[in-house]
XYZ file of C-alpha atoms in Angstrom:
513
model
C 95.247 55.469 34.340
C 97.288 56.730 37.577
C 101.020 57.817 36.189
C 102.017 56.525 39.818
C 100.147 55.903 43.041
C 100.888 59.034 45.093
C 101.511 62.842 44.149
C 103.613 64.788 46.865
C 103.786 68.331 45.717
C 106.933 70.197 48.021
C 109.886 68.443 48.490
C 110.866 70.087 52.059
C 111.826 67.861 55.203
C 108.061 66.921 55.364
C 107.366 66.237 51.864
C 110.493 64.207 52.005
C 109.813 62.065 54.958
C 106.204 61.482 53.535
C 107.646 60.506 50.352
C 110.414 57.674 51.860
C 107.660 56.239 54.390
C 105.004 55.727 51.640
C 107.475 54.136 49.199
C 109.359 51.891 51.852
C 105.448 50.632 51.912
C 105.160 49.500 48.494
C 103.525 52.942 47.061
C 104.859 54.357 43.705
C 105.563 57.614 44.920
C 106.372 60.954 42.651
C 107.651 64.360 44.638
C 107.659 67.432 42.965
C 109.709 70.266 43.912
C 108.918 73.895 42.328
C 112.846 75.250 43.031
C 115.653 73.475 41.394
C 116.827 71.757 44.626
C 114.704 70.213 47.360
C 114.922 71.055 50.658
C 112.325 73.767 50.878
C 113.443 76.179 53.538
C 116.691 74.220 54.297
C 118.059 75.678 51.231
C 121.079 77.265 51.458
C 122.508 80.222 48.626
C 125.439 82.164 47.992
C 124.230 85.463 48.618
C 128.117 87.221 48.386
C 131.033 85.426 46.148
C 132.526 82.441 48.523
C 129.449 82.583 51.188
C 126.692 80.567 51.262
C 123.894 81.286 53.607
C 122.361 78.432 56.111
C 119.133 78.888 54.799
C 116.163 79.724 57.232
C 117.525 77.813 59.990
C 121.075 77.295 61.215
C 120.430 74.906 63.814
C 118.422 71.721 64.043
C 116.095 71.332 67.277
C 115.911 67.351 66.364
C 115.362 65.011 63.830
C 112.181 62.813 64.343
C 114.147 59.468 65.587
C 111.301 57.993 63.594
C 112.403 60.034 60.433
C 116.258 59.759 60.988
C 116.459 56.049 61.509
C 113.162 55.317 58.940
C 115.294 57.099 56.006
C 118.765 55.735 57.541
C 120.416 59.021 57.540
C 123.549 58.194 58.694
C 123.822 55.922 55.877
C 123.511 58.838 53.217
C 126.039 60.885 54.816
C 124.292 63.407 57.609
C 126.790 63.901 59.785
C 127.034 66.264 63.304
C 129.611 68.815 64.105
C 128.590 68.794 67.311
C 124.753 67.619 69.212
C 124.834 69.751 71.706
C 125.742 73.967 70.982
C 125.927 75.812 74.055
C 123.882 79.294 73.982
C 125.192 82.659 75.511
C 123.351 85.232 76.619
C 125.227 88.082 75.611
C 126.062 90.860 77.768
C 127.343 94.648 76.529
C 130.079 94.352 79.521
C 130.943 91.475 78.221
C 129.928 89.420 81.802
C 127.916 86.854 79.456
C 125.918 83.700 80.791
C 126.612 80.300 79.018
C 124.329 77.090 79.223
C 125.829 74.240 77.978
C 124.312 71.223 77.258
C 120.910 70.761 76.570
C 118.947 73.674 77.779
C 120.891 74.535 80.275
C 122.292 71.584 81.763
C 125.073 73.255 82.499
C 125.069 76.833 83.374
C 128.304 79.162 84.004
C 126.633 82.642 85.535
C 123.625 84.110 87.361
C 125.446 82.156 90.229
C 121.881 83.223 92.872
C 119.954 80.974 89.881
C 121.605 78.373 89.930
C 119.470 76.108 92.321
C 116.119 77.676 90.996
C 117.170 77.075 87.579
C 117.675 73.795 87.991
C 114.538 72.886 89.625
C 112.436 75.102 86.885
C 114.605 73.275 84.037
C 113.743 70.107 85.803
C 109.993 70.912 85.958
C 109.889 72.174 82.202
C 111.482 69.192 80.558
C 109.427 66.575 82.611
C 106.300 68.545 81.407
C 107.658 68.247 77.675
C 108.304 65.578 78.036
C 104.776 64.118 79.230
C 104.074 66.290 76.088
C 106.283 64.669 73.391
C 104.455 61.718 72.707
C 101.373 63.425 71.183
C 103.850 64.745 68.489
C 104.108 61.318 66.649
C 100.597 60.932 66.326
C 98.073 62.302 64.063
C 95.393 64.430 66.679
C 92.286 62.825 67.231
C 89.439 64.486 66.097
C 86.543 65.621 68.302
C 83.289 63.398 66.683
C 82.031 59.742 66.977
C 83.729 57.002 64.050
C 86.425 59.061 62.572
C 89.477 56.876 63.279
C 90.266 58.430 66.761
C 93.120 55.783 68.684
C 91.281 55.781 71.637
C 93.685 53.234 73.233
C 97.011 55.275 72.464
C 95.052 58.094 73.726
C 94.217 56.241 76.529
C 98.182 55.221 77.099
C 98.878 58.921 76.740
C 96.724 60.327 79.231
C 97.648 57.797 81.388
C 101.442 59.172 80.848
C 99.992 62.569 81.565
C 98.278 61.610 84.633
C 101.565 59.587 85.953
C 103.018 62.784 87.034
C 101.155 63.450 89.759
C 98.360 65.324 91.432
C 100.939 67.951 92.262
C 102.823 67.984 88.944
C 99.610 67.151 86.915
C 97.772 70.378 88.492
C 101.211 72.511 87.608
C 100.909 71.984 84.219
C 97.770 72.189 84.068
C 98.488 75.909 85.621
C 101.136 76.983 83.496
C 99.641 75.488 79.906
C 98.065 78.608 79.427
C 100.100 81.196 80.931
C 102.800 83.035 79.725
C 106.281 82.776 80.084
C 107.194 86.258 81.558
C 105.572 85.042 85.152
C 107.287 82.031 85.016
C 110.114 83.243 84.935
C 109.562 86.156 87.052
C 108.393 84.029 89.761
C 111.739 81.566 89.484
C 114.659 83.634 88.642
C 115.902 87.194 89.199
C 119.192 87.275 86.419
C 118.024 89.114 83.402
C 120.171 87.563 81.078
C 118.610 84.319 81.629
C 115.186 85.214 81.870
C 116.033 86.971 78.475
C 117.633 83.783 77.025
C 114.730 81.413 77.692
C 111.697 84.313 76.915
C 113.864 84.476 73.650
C 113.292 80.957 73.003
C 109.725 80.362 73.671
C 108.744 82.828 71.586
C 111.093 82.161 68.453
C 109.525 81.935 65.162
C 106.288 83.688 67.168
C 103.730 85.580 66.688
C 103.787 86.845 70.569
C 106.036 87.910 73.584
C 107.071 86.761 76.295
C 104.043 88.341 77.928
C 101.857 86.752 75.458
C 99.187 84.047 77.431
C 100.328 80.449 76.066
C 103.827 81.493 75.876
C 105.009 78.788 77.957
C 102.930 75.953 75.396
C 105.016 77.113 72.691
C 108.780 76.901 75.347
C 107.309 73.165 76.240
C 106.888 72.513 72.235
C 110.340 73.487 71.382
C 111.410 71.984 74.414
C 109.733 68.428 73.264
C 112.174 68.368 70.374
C 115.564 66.361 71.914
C 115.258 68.038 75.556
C 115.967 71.317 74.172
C 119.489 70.163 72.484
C 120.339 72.054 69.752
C 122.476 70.245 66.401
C 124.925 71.590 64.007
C 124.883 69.208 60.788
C 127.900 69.239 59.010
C 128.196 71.314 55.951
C 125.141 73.074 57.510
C 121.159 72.463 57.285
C 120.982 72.131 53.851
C 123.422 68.614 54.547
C 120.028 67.479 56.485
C 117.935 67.918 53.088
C 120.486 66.538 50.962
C 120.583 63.209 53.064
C 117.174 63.120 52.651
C 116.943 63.591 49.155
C 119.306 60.539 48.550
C 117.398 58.437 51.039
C 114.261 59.111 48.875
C 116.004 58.357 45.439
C 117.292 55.046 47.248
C 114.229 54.182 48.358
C 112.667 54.669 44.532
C 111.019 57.419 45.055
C 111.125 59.881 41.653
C 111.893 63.381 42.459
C 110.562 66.207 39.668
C 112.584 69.052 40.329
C 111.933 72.629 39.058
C 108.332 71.580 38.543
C 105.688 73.895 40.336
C 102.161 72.957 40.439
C 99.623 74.680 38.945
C 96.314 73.268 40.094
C 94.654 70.304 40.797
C 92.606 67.796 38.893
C 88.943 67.442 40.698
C 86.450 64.877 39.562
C 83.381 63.915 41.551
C 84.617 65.962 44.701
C 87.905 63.878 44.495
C 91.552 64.804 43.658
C 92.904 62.647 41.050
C 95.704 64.518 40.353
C 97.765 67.793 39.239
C 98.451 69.454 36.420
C 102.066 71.529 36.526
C 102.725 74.942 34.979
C 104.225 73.504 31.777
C 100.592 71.797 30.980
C 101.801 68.520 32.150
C 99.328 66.619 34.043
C 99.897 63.861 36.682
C 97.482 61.372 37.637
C 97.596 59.418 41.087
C 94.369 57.677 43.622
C 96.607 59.649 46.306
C 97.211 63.541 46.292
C 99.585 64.903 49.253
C 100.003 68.201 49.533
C 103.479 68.852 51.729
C 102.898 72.867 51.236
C 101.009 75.364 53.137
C 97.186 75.093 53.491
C 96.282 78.414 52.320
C 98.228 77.693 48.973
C 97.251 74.053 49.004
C 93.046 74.675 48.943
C 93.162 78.538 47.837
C 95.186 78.463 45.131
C 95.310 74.883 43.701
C 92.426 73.423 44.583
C 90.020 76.617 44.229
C 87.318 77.785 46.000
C 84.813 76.253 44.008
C 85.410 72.706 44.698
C 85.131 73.305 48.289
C 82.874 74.142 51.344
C 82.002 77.785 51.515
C 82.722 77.643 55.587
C 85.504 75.652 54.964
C 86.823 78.142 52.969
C 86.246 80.935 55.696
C 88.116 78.590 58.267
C 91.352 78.241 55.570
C 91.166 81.871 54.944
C 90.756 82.825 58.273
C 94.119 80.959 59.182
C 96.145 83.205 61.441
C 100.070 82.834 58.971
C 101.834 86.013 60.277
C 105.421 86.021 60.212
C 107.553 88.044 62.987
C 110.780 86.738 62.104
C 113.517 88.254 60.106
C 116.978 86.253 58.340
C 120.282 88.128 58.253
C 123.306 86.834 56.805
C 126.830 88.946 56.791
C 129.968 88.509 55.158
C 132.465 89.482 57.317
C 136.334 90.352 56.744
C 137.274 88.788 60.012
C 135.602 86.778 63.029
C 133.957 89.094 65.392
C 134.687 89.801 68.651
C 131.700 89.918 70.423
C 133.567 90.984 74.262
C 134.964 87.675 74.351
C 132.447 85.193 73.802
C 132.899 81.553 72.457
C 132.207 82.484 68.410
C 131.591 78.336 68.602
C 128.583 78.667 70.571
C 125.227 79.891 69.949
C 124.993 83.510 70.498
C 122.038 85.402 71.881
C 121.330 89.145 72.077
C 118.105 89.028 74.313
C 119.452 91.388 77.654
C 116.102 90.868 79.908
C 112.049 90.030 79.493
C 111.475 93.995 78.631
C 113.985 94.160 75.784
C 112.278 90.167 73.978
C 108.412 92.195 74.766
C 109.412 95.419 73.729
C 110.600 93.893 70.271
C 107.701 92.359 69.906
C 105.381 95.792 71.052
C 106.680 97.400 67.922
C 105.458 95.075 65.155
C 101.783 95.165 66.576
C 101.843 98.399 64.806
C 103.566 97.348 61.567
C 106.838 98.648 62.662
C 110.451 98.382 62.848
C 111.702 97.477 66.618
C 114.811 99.965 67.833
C 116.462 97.158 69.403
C 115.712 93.904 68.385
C 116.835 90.604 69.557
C 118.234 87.657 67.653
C 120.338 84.377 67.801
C 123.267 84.381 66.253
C 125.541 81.422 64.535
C 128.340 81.541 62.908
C 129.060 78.497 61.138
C 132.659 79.118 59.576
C 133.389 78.992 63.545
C 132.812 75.588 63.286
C 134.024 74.055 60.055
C 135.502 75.390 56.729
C 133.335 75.856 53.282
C 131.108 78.515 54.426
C 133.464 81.591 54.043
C 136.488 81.642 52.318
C 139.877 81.392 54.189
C 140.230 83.848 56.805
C 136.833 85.568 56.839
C 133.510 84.809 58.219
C 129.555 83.880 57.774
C 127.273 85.157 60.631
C 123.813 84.118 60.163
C 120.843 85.701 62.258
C 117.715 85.306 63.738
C 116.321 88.751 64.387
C 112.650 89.709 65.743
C 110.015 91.002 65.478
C 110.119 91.676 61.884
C 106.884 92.589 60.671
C 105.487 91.098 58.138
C 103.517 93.825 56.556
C 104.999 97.145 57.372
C 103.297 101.046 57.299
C 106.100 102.446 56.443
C 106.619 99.874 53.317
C 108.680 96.852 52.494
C 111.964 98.793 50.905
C 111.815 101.257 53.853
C 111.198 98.235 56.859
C 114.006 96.125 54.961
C 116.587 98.900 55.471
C 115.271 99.836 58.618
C 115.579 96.354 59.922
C 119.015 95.939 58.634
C 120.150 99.142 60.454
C 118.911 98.656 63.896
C 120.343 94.772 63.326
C 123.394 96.047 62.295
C 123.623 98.895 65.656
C 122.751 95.534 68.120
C 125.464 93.959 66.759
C 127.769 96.704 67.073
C 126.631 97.109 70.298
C 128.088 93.877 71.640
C 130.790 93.200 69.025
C 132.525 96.770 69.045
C 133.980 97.050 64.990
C 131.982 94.552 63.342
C 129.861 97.096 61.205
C 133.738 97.608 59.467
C 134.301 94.127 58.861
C 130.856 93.787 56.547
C 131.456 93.031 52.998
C 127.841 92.029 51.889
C 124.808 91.882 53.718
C 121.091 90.378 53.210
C 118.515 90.976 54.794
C 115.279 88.503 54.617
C 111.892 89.820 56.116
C 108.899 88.337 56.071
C 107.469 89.098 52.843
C 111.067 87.836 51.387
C 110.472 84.975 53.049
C 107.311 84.298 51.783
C 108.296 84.953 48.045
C 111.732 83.115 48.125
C 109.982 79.530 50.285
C 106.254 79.883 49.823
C 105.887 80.711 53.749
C 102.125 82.450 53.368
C 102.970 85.782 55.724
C 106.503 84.664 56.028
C 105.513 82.133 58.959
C 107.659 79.283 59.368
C 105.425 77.093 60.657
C 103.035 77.598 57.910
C 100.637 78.939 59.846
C 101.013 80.057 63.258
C 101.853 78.144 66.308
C 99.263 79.508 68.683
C 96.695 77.604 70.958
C 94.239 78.184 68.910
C 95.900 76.650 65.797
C 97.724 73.464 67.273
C 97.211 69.627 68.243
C 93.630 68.741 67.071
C 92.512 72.637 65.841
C 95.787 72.557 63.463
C 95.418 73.987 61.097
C 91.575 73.836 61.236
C 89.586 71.770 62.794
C 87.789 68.652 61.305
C 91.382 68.533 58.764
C 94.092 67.916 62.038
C 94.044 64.278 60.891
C 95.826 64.830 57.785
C 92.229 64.477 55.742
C 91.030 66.731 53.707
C 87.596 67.118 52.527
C 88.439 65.992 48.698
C 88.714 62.205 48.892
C 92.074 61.406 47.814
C 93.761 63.986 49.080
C 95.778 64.556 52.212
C 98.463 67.229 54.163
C 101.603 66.537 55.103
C 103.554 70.232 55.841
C 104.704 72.253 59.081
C 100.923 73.457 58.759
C 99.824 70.645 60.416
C 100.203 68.931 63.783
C 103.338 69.113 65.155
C 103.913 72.595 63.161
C 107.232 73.057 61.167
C 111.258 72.473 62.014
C 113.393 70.476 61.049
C 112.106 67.045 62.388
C 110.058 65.540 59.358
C 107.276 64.329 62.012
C 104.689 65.944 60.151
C 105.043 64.404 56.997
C 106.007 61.102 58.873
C 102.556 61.051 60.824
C 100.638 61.698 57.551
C 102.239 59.044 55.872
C 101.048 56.654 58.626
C 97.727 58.355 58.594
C 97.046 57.564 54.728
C 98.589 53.767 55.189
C 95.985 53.655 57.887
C 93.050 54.480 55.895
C 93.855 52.745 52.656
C 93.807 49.633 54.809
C 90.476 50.181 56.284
């Protein structure tokens, strides 16, 4: 007999929102969570005594409405310090650009930009936002009679097609170029070309000279137009909120459980057993963890399609982003800049491409660039009295180094550590404990195969319908009973929940039929 109806195994933002939408439908649902708190990646940790680091991210890009209002967030205490962090673009002469609002709705610099930059912003949030709608809905999948919503398909291309002739054959122009030209072709102040190539290739596997750079800007860009969150008591506040909207809900949460395999029968998942020998039995399977682990590893090889295999195996999951956190003596001074704002070190196009250059070859970049937060700028508890957590972004990082991981780890940490120096004169004095993450410490600490964040990369090759292979972008597997629910599917990961959210409308769809 099933010990419930549905299995989620990973109890990140995805697993979570999977979890609360299946339950508020009159499913039995059990989550298990391998660490000792949920959250996946949104896990924060004291990595020095009195700070505690963000965990991956520091920022939120948007909540899925969907998700937020679905789980009733506000309820269960997820509160904003502010919805809308302005970024600067640093500058070593300390003549830094600041766009406030979100992306840019307000800029305070590159004065000659200013009319281009609103007419490109205005063009590249109209095209995300013909784009946004496809990210609450599973992808449809390219055969006859599997379940394809032909008339919200329909809707959406007529959305699509509502821009224009003009506007429809833009987008159509830029989809698959890269962001470099864009920008070249718009704007002449290095800073903000620097700022915006910075941000369509974060979390990347590519520069800004990369084709289908400017897919990936349009992607983070339909995520709340670009506006960028800071929860209260940081991320980890986001997965907390959740957590407590699940147990409300009913759903049973198994922490410091990790799955050890699944239980097959007849071609069909029927359940799990965990790595203390206890097995769980459920019609419904969802697997809220990345694909490679999910069929390689706990399903097995040999309950599954030799190609298929291939395809999962052949799953580009490299990781080009590294996570530093300091503990620092006193705030920085980085020339001036608002320590409240979101802090940038990306000085032109050249400097975000040659970063990137160096881990092609499994190396360390000189000078790489990262965003910077400090969130003890912004509200007490992350740093005791009087001193100061700065968390980092920094890429490329790579994610399987020539030189070793040790060697790259320290490497990394020094060239972060001269950047920062570079623009904050004194703050390599002011460090009292440092930690570095790269992407193989990624990988071992979340479960990130290759240290990606997303699970698998965001590429055009492995998104909408081909994500993360195709013939699976609907959430389906090909084991009967069970289904995926993580960043490794369509949208891809942050910290919106829509993933999980779509499958859990996806399985409710099927049952039914």
């Amino acid at each position: 007999m099933p010990s419930c109806d549905v299995i989620i195994i990973g109890g990140g933002v995805n697993g979570l929102a999977c979890a609360v939408r299946l339950q508020m439908a009159g499913r039995r649902v059990v989550l298990l969570e391998s660490a000792a708190e949920v959250g996946g990646a949104m896990r924060g940790a004291e990595f020095a005594p009195g700070f505690r680091s963000p965990g991956l991210a520091h920022l939120s890009h948007g909540i899925d409405a969907r998700v937020a209002d679905g789980m009733d967030l506000d309820r269960h205490g997820l509160r904003y310090v502010t919805g809308a962090v302005a970024s600067t673009a640093l500058s070593v002469t300390g003549d830094h650009l600041v766009l406030g609002g979100a992306f840019g709705a307000q800029m305070h610099g590159a004065d000659a930009d200013r009319v281009a930059w609103a007419a490109l912003r205005a063009k590249l949030l109209a095209f995300a936002g013909v784009l946004a709608p496809f990210r609450a809905m599973a992808p449809p999948r390219l055969a006859r009679g599997v379940g394809n919503d032909h008339l919200r398909l329909a809707r959406l291309g007529l959305g699509v097609r509502a821009l224009g002739k003009t506007d429809f054959r833009e987008l159509l122009r830029m989809l698959l170029t890269n962001v470099a030209d864009v920008l070249d072709d718009e704007l002449t102040d290095d800073r903000l070309k620097g700022l915006v190539g910075f941000d369509a290739t974060l979390g990347a596997w590519l520069g800004p000279q990369s084709p289908n750079s400017v897919i990936l800007l349009l992607n983070r860009l339909s995520m709340a137009a670009g506006a960028l969150a800071l929860p209260a008591g940081g991320v980890g506040a986001v997965a907390d909120a959740m957590a407590d909207a699940a147990v409300a809900r009913g759903v049973v949460i198994r922490r410091g459980v990790p799955v050890a395999s699944m239980i097959v029968k007849s071609d069909q998942a029927v359940g799990v057993v965990c790595t203390d020998g206890t097995e769980l039995r459920a019609d419904v399977v969802v697997s809220a963890i990345n694909p490679k682990t999910t069929f390689l590893q706990l399903v097995g090889p040999r309950h599954l399609d030799t190609g298929f295999v291939r395809r999962i195996r052949d799953m580009k999951s490299r990781g080009a982003a590294a996570k530093l956190h300091l503990a620092l003596s006193r705030a920085p001074d980085f020339r001036g800049a608002d320590l409240a704002s979101r802090l940038v070190i990306a000085p032109s196009l050249r400097a975000v491409e040659n970063a990137f250059n160096a881990v092609k070859y499994g190396e360390v970049p000189a000078a790489p660039v990262m965003e910077i937060m400090l969130p003890s700028a912004h509200e007490a508890g992350h740093a005791p009295d009087g001193q100061h957590l700065l968390s980092a972004i920094v890429q490329f990082a790579p994610h399987d180094p020539r030189a070793g991981q040790d060697a790259a780890r320290g490497a990394m940490l020094e060239a972060a550590l001269a950047q920062l120096e570079a623009y904050a004169p004194g703050l390599r004095a002011t460090v009292l404990h440092s930690e570095m993450l790269m992407p193989y410490d990624i990988e071992a600490r979340y479960g990130m195969v290759g240290g990606n964040w997303h699970h698998g990369e965001l590429s055009v090759e492995q998104m909408f319908f081909l994500r993360p292979t195709p013939g699976i972008a609907q959430h389906e597997t090909p084991l009967s009973g069970l289904w995926l629910a993580g960043a490794g599917c369509h949208p891809g990961g942050g910290i919106s929940g829509t993933a999980g959210w779509n499958a859990a409308g996806r399985i409710m769809e099927q049952v039914r039929r």
